[in-house]
Coordinates of N, CA and C in Angstrom, one line a residue:
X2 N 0.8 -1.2 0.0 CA 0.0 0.0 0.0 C 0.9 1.3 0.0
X3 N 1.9 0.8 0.7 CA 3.1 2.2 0.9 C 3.3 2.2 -0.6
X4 N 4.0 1.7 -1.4 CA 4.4 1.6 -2.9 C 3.0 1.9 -3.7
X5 N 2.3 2.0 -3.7 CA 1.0 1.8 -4.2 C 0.0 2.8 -4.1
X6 N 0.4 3.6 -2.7 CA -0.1 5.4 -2.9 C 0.4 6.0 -2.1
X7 N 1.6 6.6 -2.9 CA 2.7 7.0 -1.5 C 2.2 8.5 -1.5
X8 N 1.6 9.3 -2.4 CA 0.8 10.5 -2.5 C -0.3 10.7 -1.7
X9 N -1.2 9.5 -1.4 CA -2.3 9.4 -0.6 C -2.2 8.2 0.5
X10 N -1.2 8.6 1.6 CA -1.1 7.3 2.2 C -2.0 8.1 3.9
X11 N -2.4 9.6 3.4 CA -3.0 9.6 4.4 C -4.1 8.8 4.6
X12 N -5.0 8.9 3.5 CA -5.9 8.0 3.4 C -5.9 6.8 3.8
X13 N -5.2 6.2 4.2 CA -5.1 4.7 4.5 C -4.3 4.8 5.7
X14 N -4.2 5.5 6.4 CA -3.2 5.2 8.0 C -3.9 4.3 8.8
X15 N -5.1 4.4 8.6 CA -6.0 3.3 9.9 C -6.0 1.7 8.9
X16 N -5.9 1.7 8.2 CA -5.4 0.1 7.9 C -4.3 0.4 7.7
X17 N -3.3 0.8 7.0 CA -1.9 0.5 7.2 C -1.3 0.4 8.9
X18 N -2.2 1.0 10.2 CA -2.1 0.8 11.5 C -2.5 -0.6 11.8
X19 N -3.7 -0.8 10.8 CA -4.0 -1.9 11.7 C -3.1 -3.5 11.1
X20 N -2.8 -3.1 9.7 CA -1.9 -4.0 9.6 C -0.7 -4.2 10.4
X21 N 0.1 -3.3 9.9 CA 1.6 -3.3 11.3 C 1.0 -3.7 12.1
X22 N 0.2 -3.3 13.1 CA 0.0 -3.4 14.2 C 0.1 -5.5 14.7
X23 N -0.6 -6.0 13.3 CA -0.8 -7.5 13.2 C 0.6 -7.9 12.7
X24 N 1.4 -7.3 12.4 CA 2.8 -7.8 11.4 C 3.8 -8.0 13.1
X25 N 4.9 -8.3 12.3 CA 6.0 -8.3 13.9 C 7.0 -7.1 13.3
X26 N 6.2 -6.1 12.6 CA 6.9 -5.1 12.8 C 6.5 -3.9 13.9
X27 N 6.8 -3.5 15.1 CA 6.2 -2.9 15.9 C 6.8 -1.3 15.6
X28 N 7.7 -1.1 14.6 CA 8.6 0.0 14.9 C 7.6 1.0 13.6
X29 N 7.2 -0.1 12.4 CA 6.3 0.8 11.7 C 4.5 1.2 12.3
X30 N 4.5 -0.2 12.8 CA 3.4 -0.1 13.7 C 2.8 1.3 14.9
X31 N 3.8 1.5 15.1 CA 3.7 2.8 15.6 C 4.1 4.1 14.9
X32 N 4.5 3.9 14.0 CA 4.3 5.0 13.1 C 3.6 5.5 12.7
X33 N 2.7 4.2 12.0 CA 0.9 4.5 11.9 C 0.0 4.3 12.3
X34 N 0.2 4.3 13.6 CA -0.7 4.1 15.2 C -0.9 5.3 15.1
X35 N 0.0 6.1 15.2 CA 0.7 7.7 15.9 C 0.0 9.2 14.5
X36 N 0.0 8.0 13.6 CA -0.8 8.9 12.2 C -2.2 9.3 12.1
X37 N -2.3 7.7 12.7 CA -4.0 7.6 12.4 C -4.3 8.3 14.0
X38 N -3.4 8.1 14.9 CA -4.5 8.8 16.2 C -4.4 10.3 15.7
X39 N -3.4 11.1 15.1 CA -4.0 12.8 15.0 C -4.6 12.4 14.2
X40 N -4.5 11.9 12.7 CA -6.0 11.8 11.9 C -7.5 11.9 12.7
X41 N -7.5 10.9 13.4 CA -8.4 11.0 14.4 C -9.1 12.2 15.3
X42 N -7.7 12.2 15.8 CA -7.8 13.7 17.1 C -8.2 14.7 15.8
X43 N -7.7 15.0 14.8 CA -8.2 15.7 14.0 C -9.7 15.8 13.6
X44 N -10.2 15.0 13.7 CA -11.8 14.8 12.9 C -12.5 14.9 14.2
X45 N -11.8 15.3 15.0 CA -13.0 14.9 16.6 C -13.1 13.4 16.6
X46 N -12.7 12.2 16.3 CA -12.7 11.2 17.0 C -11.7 10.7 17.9
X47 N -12.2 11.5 19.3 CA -11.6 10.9 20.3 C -11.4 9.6 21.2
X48 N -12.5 8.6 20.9 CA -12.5 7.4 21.1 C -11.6 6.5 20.3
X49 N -11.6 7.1 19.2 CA -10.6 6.3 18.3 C -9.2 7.0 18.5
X50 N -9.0 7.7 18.7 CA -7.6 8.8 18.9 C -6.9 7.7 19.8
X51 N -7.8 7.4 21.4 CA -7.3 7.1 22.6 C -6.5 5.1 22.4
X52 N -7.7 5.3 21.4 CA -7.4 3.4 21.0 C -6.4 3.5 20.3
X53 N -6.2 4.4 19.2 CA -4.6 4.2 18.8 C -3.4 4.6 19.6
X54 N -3.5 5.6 20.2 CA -2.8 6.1 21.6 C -2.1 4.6 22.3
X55 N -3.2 4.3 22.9 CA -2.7 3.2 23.5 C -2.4 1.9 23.0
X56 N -3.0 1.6 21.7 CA -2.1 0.5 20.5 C -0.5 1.0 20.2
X57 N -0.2 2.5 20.2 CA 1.2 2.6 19.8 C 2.0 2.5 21.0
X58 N 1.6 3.3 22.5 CA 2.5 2.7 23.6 C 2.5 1.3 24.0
X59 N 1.5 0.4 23.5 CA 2.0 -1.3 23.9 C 2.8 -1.8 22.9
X60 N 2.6 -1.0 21.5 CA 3.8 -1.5 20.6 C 5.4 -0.6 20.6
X61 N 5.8 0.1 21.5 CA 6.2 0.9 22.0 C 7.0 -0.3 23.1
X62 N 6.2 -0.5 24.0 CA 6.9 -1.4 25.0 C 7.7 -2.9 24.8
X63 N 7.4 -3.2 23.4 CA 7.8 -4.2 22.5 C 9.2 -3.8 21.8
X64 N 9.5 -2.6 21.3 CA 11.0 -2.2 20.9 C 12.1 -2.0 22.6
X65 N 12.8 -1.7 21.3 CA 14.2 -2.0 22.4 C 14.0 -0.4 23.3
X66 N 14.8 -0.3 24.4 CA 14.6 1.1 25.1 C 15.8 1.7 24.4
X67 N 15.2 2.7 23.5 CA 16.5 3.5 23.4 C 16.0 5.2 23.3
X68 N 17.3 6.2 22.8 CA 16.6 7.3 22.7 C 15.8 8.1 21.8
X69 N 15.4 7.1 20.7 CA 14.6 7.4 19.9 C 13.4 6.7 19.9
X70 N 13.1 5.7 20.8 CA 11.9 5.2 21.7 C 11.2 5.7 22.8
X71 N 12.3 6.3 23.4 CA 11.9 7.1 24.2 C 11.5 8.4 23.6
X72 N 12.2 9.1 22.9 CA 11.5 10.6 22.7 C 10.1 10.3 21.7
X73 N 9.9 9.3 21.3 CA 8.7 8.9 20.1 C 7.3 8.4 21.7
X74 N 8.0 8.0 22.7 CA 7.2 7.6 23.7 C 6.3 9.2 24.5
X75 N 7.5 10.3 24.8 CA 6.8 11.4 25.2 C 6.4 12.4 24.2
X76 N 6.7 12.1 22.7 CA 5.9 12.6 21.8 C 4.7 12.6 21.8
X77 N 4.2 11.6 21.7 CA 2.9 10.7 21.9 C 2.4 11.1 23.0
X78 N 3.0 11.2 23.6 CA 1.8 11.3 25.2 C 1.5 13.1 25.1
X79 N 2.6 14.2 25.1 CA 2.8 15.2 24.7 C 1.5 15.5 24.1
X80 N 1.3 14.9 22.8 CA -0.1 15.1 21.7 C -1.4 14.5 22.1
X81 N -1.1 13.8 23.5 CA -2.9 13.4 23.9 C -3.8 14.1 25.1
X82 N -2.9 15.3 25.0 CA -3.9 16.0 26.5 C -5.1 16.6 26.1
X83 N -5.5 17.3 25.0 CA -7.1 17.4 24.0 C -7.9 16.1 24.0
X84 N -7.1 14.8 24.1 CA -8.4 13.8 23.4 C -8.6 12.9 24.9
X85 N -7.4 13.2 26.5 CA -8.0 12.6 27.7 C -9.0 13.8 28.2
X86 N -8.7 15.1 28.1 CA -9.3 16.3 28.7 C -10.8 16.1 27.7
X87 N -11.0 15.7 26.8 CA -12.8 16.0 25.6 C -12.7 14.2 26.2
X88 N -12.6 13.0 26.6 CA -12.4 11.7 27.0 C -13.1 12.0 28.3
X89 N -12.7 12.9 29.1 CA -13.2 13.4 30.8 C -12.0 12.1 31.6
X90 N -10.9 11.9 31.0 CA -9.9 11.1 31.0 C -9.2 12.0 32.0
X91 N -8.5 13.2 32.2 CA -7.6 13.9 32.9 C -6.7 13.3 34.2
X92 N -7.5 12.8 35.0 CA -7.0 11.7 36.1 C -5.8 11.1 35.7
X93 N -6.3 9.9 34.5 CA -5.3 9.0 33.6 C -4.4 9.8 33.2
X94 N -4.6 10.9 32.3 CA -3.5 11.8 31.5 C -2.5 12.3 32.4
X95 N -3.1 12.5 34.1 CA -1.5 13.2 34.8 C -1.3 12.0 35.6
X96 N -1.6 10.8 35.5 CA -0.9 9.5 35.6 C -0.2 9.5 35.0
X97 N -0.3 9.1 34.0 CA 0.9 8.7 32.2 C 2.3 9.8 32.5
X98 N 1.3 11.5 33.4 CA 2.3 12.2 32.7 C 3.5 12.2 33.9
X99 N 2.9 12.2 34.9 CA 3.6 11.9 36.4 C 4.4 10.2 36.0
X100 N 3.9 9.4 35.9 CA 4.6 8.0 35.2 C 5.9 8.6 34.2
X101 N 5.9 9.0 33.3 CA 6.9 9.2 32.7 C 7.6 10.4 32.6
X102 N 7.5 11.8 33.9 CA 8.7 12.6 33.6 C 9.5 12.1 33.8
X103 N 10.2 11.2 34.4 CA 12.0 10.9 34.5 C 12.3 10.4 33.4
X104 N 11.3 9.8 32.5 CA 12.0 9.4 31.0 C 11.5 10.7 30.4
X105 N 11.0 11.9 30.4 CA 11.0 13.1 29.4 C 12.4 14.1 30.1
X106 N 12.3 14.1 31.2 CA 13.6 14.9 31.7 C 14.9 14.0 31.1
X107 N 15.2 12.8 31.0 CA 16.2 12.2 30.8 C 16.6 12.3 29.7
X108 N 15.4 12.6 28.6 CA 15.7 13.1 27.2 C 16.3 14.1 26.9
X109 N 16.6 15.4 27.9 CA 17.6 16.4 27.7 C 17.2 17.4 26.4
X110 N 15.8 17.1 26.5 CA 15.4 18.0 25.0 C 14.0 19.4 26.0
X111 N 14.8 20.4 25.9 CA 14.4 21.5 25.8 C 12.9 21.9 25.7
X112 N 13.1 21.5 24.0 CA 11.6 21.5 23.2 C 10.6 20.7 23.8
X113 N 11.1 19.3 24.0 CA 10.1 18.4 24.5 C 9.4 18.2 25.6
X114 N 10.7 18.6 26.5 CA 9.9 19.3 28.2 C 9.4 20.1 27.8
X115 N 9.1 21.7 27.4 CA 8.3 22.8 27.9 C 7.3 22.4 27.1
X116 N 6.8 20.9 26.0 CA 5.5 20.8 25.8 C 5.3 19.7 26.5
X117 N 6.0 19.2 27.0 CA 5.9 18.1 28.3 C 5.0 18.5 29.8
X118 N 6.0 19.6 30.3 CA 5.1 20.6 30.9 C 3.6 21.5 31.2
X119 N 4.1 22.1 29.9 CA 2.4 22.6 29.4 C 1.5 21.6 29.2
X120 N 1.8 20.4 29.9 CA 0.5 19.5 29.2 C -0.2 19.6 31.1
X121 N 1.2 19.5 31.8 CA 0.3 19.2 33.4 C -0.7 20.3 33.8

């Protein structure tokens, strides 16, 4: 499908998600987990946003720990405070976010704390 409409692959992020997601590739798997949730968050579907959200951090927990799993881990969380806050989710969201500042501080990225931050 990637070879096949590489012009229109927005269009297809929620099956190209749901495939990886079934492949033993977890690393694209989350790529278009992470696509289709703003597609989602985009359209106002927040139920579906949250379900890919949390399909890409368990495919997420499946790659190796490094620092481009990590920063792709508080990216992700970073971009879901709109869809736990319209979810009535908030509770969970400053769980996740209290859960992982020692891996967003350990990333040493500037950018990515002060949107790390602004999310609490």
């Amino acid at each position: 499908m990637e070879a096949l409409y590489p012009d229109r692959l927005e269009e297809h992020y929620e099956l190209l998600a749901y495939h990886y997601g079934r492949s033993a590739n977890a690393d694209k798997a989350v790529q278009y987990l992470d696509l289709a949730n703003q597609k989602a968050s985009k359209l106002n579907a927040m139920e579906e946003a949250k379900a890919y959200f949390d399909k890409a951090m368990a495919h997420l927990d499946t790659l190796p720990e490094s620092e481009e799993n990590r920063q792709r881990r508080i990216s992700l969380l970073v971009n879901q405070g709109v869809v736990f806050l319209l979810l009535f989710k908030s509770q969970e969201y400053y769980d996740l976010l209290t859960r992982y500042e020692p891996m967003a501080k350990g990333l040493g990225n500037p950018e990515l704390m002060g949107a790390f931050y602004a999310r609490w």
